[in-house]
CSV table of C-alpha atoms in Angstrom, one decimal:
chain,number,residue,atom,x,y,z
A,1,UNK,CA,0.0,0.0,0.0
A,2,UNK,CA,1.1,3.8,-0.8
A,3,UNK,CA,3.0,5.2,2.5
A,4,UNK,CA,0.7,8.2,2.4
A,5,UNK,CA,-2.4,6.7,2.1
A,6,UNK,CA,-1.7,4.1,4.7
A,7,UNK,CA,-0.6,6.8,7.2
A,8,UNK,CA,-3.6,8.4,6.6
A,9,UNK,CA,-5.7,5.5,6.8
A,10,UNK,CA,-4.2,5.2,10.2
A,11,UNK,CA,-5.0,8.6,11.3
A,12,UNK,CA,-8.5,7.8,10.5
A,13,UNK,CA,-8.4,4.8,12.4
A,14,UNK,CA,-7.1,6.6,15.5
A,15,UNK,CA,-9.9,9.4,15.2
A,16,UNK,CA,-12.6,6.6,14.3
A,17,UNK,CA,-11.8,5.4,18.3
A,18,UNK,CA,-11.4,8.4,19.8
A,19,UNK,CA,-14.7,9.6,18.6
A,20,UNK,CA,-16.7,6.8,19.0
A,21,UNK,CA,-16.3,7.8,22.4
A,22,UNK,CA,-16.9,11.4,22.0
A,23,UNK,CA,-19.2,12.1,19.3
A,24,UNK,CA,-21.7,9.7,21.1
A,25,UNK,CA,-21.5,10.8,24.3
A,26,UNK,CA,-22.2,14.4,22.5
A,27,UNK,CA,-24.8,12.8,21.1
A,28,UNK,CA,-26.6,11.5,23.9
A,29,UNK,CA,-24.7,13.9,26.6
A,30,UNK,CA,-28.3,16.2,27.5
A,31,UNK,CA,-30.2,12.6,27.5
A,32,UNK,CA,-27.8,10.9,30.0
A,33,UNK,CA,-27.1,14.5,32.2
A,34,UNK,CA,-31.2,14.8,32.4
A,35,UNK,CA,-31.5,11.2,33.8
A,36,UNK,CA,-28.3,11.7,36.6
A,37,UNK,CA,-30.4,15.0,37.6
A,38,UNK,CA,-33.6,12.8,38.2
A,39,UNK,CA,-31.7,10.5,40.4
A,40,UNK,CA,-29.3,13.3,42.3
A,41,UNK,CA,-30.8,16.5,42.6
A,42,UNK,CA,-27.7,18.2,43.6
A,43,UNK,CA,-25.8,17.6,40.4
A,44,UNK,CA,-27.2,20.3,38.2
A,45,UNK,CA,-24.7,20.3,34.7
A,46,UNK,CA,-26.7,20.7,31.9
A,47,UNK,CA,-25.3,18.6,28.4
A,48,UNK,CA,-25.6,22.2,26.0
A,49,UNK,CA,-23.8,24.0,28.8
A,50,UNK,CA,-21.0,21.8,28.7
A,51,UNK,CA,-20.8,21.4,24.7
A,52,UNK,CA,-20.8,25.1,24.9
A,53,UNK,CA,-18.1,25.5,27.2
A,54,UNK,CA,-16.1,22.6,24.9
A,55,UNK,CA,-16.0,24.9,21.8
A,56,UNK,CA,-15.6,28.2,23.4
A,57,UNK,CA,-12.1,26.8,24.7
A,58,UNK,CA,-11.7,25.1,21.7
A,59,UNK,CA,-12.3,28.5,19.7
A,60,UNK,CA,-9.6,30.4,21.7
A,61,UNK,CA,-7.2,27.6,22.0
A,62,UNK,CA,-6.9,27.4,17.9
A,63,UNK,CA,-5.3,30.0,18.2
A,64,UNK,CA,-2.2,29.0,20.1
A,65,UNK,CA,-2.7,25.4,18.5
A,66,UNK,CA,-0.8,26.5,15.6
A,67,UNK,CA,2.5,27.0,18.2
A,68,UNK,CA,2.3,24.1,19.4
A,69,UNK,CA,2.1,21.9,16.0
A,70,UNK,CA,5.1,23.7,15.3
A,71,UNK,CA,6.7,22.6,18.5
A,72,UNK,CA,5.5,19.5,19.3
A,73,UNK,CA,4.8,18.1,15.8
A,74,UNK,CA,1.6,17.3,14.7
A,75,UNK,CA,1.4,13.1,15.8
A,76,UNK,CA,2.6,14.2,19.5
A,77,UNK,CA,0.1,17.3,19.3
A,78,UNK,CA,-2.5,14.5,18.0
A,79,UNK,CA,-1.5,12.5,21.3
A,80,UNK,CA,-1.9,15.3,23.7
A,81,UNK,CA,-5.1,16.2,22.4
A,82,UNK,CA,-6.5,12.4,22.7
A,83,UNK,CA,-5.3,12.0,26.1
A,84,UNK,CA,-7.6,15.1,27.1
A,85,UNK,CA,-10.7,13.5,25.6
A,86,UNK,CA,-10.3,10.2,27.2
A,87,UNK,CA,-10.0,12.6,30.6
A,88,UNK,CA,-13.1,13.7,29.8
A,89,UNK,CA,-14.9,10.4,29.1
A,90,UNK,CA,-13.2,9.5,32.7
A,91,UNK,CA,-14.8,12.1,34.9
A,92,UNK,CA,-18.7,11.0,34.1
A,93,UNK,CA,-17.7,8.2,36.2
A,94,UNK,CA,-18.4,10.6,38.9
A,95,UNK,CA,-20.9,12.8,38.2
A,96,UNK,CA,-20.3,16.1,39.8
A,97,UNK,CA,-20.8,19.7,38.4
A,98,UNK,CA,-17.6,21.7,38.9
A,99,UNK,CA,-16.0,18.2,37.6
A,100,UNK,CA,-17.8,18.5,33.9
A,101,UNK,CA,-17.2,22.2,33.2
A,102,UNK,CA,-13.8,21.5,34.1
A,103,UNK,CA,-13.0,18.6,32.1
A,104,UNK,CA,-15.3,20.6,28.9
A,105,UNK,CA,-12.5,22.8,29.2
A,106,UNK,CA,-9.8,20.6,29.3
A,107,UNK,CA,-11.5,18.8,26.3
A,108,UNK,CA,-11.8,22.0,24.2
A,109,UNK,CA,-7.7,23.0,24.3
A,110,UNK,CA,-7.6,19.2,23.5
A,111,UNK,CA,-10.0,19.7,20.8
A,112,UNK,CA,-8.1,22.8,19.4
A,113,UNK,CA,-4.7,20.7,19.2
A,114,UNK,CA,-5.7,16.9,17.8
A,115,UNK,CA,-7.8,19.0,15.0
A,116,UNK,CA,-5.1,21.5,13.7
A,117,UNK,CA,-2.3,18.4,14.1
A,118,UNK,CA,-4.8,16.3,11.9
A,119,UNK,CA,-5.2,19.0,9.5
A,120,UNK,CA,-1.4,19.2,9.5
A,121,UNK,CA,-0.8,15.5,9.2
A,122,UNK,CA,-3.4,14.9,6.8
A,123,UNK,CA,-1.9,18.0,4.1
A,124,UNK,CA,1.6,16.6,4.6
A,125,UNK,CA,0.5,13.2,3.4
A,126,UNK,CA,-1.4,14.6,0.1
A,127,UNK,CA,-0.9,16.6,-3.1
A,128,UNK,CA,-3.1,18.1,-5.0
A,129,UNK,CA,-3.6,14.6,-7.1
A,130,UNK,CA,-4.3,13.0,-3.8
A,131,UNK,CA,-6.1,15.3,-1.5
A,132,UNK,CA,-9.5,14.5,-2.4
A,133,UNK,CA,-8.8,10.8,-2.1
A,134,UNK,CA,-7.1,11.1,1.5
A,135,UNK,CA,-9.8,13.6,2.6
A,136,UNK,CA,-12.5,11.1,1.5
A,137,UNK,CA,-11.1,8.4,3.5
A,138,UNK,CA,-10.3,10.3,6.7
A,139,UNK,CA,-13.8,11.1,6.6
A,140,UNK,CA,-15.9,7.9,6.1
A,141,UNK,CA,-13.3,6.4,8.5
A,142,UNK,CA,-13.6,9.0,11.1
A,143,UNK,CA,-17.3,9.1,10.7
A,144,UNK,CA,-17.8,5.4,11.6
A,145,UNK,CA,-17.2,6.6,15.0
A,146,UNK,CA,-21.2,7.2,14.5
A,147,UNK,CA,-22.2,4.7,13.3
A,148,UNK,CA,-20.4,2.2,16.1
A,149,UNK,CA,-20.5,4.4,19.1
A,150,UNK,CA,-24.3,4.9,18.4
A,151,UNK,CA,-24.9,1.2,17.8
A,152,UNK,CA,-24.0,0.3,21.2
A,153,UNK,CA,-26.0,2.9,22.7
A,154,UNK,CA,-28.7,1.8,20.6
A,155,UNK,CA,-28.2,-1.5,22.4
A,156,UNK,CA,-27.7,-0.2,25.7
A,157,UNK,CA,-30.6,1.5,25.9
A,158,UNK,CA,-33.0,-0.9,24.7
A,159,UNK,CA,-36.7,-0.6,26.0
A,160,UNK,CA,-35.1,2.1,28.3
A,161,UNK,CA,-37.6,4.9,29.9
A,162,UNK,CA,-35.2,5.7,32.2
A,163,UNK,CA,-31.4,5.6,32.2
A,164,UNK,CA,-30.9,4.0,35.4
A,165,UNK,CA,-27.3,4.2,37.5
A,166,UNK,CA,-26.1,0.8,36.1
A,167,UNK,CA,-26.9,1.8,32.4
A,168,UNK,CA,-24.9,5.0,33.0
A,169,UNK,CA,-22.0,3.4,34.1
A,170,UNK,CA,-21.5,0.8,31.5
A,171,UNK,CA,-22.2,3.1,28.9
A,172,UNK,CA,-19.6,5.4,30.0
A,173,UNK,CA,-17.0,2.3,31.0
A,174,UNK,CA,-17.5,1.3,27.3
A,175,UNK,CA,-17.0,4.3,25.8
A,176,UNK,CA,-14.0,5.7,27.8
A,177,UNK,CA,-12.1,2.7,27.4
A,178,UNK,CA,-12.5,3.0,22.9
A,179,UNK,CA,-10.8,6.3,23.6
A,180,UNK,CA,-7.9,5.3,25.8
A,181,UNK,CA,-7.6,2.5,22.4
A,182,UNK,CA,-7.5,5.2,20.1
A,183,UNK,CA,-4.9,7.5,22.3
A,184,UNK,CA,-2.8,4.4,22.1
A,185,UNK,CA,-3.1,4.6,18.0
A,186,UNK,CA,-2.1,7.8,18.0
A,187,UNK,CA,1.6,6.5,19.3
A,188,UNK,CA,1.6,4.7,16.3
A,189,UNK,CA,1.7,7.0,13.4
A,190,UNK,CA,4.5,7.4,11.3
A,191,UNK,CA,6.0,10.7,10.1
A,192,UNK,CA,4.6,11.9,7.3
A,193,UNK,CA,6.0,11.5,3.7
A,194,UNK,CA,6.3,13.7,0.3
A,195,UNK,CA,5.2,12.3,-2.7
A,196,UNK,CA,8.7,11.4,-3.3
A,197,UNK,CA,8.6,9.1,-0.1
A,198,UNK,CA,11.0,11.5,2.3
A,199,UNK,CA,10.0,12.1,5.5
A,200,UNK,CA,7.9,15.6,5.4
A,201,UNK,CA,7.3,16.3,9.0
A,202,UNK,CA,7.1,20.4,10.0
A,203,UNK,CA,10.7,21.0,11.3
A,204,UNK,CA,10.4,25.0,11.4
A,205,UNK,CA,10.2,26.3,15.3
A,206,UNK,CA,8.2,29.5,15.2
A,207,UNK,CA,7.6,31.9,18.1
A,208,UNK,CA,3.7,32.1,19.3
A,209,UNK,CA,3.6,35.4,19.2
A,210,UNK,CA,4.7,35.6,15.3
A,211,UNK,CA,2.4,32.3,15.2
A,212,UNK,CA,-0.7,34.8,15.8
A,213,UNK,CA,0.6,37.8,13.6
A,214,UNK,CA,0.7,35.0,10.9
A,215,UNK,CA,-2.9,33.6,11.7
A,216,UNK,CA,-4.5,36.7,12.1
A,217,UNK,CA,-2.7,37.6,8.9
A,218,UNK,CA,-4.5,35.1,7.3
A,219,UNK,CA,-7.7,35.8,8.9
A,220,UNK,CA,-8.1,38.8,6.9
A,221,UNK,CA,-7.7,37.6,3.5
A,222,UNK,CA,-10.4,38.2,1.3
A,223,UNK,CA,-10.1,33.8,0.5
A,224,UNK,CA,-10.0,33.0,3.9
A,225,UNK,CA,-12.9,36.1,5.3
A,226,UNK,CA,-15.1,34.1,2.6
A,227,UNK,CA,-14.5,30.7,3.6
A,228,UNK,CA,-15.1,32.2,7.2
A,229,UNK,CA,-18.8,32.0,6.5
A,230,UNK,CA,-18.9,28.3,5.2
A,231,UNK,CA,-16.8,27.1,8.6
A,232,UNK,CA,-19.8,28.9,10.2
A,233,UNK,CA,-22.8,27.3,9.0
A,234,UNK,CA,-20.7,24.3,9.8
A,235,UNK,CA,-20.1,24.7,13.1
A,236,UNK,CA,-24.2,25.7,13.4
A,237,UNK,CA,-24.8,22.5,11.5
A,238,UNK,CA,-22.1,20.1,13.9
A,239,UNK,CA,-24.0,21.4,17.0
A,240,UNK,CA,-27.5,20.6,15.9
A,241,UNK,CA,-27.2,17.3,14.0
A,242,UNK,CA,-24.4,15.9,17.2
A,243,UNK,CA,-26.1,17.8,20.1
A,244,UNK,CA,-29.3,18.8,19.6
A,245,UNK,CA,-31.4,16.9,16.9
A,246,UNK,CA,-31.0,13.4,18.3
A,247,UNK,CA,-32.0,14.5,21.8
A,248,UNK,CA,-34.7,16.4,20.3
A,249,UNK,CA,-36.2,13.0,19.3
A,250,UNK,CA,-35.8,11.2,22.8
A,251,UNK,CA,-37.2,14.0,24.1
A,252,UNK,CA,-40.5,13.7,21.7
A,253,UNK,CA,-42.9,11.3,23.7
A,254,UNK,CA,-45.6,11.6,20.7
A,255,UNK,CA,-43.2,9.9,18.7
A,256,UNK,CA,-43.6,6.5,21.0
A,257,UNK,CA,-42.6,4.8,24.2
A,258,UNK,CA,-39.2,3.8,22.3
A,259,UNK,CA,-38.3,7.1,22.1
A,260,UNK,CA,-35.4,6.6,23.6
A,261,UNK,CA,-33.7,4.2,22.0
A,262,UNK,CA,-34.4,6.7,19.1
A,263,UNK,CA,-31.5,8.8,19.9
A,264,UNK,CA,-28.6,5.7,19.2
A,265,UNK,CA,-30.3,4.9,15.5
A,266,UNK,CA,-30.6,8.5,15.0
A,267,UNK,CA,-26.7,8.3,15.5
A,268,UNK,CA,-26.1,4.9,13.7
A,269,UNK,CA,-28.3,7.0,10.8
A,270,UNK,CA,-26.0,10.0,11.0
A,271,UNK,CA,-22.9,8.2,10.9
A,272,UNK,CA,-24.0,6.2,7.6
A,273,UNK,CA,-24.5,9.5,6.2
A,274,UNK,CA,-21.2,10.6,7.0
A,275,UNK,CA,-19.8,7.2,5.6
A,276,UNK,CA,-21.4,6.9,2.3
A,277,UNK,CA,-20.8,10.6,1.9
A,278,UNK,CA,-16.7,10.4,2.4
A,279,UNK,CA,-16.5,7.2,0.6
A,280,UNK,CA,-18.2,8.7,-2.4
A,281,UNK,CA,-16.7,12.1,-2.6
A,282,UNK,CA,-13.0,10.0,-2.3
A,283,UNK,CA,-13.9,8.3,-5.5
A,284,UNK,CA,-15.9,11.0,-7.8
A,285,UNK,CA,-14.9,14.1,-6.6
A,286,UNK,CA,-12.5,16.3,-8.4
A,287,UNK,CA,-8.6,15.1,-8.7
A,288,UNK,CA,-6.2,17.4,-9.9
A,289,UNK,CA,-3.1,16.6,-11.9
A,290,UNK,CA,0.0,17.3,-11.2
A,291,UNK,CA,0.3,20.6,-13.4
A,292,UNK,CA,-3.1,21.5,-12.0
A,293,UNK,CA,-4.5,21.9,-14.9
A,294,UNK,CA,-6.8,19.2,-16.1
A,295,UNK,CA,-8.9,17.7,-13.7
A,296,UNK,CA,-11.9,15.0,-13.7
A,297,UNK,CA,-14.5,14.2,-11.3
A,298,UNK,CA,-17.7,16.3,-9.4
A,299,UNK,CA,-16.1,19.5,-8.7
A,300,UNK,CA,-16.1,21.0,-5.3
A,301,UNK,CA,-18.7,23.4,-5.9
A,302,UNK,CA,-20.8,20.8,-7.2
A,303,UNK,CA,-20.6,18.2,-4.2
A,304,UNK,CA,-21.3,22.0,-2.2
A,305,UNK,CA,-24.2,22.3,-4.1
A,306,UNK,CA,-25.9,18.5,-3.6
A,307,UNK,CA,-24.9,19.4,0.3
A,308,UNK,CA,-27.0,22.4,0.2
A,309,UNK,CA,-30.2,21.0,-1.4
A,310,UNK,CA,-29.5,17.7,0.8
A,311,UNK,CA,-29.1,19.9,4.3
A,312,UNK,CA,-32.4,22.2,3.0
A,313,UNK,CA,-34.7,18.8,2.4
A,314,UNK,CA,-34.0,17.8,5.8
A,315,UNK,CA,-34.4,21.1,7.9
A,316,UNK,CA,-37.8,21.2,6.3
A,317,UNK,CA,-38.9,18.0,7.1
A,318,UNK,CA,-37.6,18.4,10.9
A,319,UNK,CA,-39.2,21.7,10.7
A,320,UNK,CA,-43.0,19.7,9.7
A,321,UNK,CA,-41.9,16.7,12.2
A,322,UNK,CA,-40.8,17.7,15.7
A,323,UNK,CA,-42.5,20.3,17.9
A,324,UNK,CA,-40.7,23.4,18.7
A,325,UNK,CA,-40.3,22.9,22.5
A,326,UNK,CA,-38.4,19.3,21.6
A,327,UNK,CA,-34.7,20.5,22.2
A,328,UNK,CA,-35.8,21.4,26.2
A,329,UNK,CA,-36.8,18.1,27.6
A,330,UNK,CA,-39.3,15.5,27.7
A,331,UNK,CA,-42.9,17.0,25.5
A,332,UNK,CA,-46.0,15.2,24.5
A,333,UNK,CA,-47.1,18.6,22.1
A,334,UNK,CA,-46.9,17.7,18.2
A,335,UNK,CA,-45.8,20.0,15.7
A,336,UNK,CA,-47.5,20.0,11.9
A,337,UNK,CA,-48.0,17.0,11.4
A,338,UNK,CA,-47.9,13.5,13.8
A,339,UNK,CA,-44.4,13.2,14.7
A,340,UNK,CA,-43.4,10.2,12.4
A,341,UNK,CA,-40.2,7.9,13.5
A,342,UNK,CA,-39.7,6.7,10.2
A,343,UNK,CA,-39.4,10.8,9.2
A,344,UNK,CA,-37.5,11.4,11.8
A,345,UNK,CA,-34.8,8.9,11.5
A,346,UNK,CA,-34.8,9.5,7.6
A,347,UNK,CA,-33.6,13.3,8.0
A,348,UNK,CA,-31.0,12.0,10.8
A,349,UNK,CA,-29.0,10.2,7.5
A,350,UNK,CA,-29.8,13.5,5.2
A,351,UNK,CA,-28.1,15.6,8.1
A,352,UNK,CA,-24.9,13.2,8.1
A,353,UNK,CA,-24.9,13.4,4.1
A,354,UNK,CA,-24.9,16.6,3.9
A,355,UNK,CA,-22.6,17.6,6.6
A,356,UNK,CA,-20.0,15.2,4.9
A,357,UNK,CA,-20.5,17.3,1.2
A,358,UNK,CA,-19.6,20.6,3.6
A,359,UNK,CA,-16.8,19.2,5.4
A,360,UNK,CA,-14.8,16.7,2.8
A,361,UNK,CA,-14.5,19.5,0.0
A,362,UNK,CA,-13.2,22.4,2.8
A,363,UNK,CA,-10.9,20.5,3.7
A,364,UNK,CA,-10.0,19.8,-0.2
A,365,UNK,CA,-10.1,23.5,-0.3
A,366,UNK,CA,-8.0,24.0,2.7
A,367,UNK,CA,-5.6,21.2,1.5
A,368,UNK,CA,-4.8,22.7,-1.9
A,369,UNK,CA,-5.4,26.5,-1.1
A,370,UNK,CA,-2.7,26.9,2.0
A,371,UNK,CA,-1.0,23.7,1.0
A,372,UNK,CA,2.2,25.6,2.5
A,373,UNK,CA,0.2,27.4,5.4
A,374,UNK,CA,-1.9,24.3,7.1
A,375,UNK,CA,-1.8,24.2,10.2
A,376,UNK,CA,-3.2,27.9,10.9
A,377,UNK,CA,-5.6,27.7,7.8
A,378,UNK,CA,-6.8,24.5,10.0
A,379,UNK,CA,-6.6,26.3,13.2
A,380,UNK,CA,-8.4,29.5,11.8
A,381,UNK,CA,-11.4,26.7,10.3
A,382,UNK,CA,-11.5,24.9,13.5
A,383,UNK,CA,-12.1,28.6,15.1
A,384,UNK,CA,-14.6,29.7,13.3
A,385,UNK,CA,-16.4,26.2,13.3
A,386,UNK,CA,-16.2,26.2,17.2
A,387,UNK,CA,-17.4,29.8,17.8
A,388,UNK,CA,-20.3,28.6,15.7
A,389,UNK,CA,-20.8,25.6,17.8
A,390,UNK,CA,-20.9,27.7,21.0
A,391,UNK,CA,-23.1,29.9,20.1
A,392,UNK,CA,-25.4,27.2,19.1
A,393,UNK,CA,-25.3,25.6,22.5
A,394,UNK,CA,-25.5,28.3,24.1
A,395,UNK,CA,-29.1,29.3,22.1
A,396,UNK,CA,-30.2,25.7,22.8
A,397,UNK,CA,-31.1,26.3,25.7
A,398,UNK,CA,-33.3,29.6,25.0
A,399,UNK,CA,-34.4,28.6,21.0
A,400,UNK,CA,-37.0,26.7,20.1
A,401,UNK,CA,-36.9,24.0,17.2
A,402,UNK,CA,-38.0,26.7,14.8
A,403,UNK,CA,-35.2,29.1,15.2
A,404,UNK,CA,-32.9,27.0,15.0
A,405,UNK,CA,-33.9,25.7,12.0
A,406,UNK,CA,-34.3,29.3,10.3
A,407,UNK,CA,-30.8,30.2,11.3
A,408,UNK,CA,-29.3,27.0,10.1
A,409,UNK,CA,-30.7,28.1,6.4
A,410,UNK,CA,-30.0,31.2,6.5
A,411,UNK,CA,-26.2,30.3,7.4
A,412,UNK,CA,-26.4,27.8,4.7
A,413,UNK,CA,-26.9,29.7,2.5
A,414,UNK,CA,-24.7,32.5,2.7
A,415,UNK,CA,-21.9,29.9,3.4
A,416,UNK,CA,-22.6,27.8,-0.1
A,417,UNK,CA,-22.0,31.2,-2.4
A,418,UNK,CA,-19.1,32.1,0.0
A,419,UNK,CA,-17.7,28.8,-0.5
A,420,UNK,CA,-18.7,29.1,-4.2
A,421,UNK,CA,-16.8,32.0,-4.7
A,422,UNK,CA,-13.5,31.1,-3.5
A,423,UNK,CA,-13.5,27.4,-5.3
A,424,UNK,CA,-14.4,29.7,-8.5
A,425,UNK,CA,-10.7,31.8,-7.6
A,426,UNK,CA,-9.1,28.9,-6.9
A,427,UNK,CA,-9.8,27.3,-10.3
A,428,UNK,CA,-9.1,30.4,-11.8
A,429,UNK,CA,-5.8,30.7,-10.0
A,430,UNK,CA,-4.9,26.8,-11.3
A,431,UNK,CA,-5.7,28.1,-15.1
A,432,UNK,CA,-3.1,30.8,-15.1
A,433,UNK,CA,-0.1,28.2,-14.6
């Protein structure tokens, strides 16, 4: 097999564990909180509080995450950043308040680091002939996570009203120790490699404070101001299809006694999405040559495009499916129509597709358009992406089903022509050489 694309094949492996762990307890993290708060009155964290607090330290951290990349290297940055996450999964073993707004903060610098080394890595592996390949890959692989984390809970929770102490605690021995088995992959990666098989690991030793000047350098290019608004909508559209949407449905009685068990197969759903989606944009979409100037495949714009109509579909039918008090707790009010599991399990695989058209082609965009400037284009994405998710958490807890929904269109929008715009000036840029 080709160096490149089994180191990056590895990477994906490493993040598939690691997030098995920590997509799915995002995923069922208000569920699981609301059930310790039935049986311990004193513990009063709240799942969208901490998932806020997560990407608000992951926002600020990215931009120091760049530094330490550069000092570290991106597999030990990668290891750091893993070891944090499996901290987190840890401390639900004993549920207290100060102790998960802690380790939410501890979990976002992790957060900022693992996701700007694996940007890094992932850039250093690939050329322009091979980006859309290794992206593709990274992507179904790391979005299996989903689909296995959310099986098990599916499982788990079987004909479960309530999520008693025992259930807790296996789910969260289970899922802490996939993490600790993906922080151990992380040990294994090997450095990265050119196309001409030498080692390509970053050698050059900035200092932080030129680290930021550079960043915020960046920040302010017209490209990268553009793209800002695509990283956006995706941050909006992470929060609500991993946070909010699949407790939205376990907390919709009208939708039947299983309801529960509704929020691991809207998960499973999710990550097949995600899958199918990575897998198929690694083998149609658009491959550069060498000389950058013919290429073949679905361009990015156009995989951008089936994303938008795919993301539109499915806020629609949420919006005629689940009542607008859903994201808040348990509620036996309908909303348009009869809520309708079948519907609602249906628009849980449209979300995953169409975050996967977003996500695989920015980082195709990211991967040929800073090709020499990765790790803060990553950290700057992973910045705006997490301010996004914040914010979204944040409004969770005051927004109803409805605007939510409004916001993610109009943010879809505005971040399909931004994205539009800059994939146009990229192609343009490839035409002149």
């Amino acid at each position: 097999m080709d160096k490149r694309l089994l180191n990056v094949s590895l990477l994906g492996l490493a993040f598939m564990f690691v997030f098995t762990a920590f997509q799915t307890m995002g995923n069922i993290e208000k569920t699981i909180l609301k059930s310790i708060q039935n049986d311990y009155p004193s513990f009063t964290g709240d799942g969208y509080t901490s998932l806020s607090i997560i990407y608000v330290v992951f926002a600020l951290c990215n931009w120091i995450s760049p530094s330490v990349i550069s000092y570290a290297g991106s597999r030990i940055a990668m290891f750091i950043g893993a070891c944090c996450y499996t901290m987190f999964l840890v401390s639900f073993l004993w549920p207290a308040t100060y102790l998960l707004y802690l380790m939410s903060a501890i979990v976002g610098f992790g957060a900022s680091v693992i996701w700007t080394g694996q940007g890094t890595y992932l850039t250093l592996n690939s050329d322009s002939s091979t980006m859309s390949r290794n992206s593709g890959v990274f992507w179904a692989l790391l979005q299996m996570s989903m689909f296995l984390g959310n099986t098990f809970v599916f499982f788990a929770l079987y004909d479960k009203t309530h999520l008693d102490e025992k259930t807790r605690t296996l789910v969260f021995t289970v899922l802490t120790a996939v993490c600790f088995l993906g922080t151990l992959l992380f040990l294994l990666l090997r450095s990265p490699v050119s196309s001409e098989g030498a080692e390509n690991e970053l050698g050059e030793t900035l200092n932080p404070i030129q680290e930021i000047k550079n960043s915020m350098s960046l920040f302010l290019t017209e490209d990268m101001c553009l793209l800002n608004m695509s990283f956006f909508f995706t941050g909006l559209h992470l929060s609500f299809y991993s946070g909010v949407y699949s407790s939205s449905i376990g907390f919709t009685t009208a939708l039947g006694p299983n309801s529960k068990q509704l929020v691991g197969l809207s998960g499973i759903l999710i990550g097949v999405g995600e899958i199918i989606g990575g897998f198929l944009f690694s083998i149609l979409g658009k491959k550069t040559s060498d000389n950058n100037i013919e290429s073949k495949g679905f361009s990015h714009s156009a995989v951008v495009a089936l994303g938008f109509f795919v993301n539109i579909i499915a806020y629609g039918l949420i919006f005629i499916n689940l009542p607008d008090d859903s994201p808040f707790g348990d509620t036996s009010a309908i909303s348009l129509i009869e809520p309708n599991q079948y519907l609602a399990i249906l628009c849980s695989f449209l979300l995953g597709f169409g975050d996967s058209c977003f996500n695989t082609q920015i980082y195709n965009v990211i991967g040929q358009r800073y090709s020499e400037n990765s790790a803060p284009a990553m950290a700057l994405f992973k910045f705006m992406q997490s301010i996004a998710a914040a914010v979204s958490f944040f409004y969770c807890n005051h927004f109803g089903m409805y605007v939510q929904l409004t916001l993610l269109v109009i943010t879809l929008i505005m971040g399909t022509f931004s994205f539009f715009k800059v994939d146009k000036s990229i192609d343009n840029r490839y035409k002149e050489f």
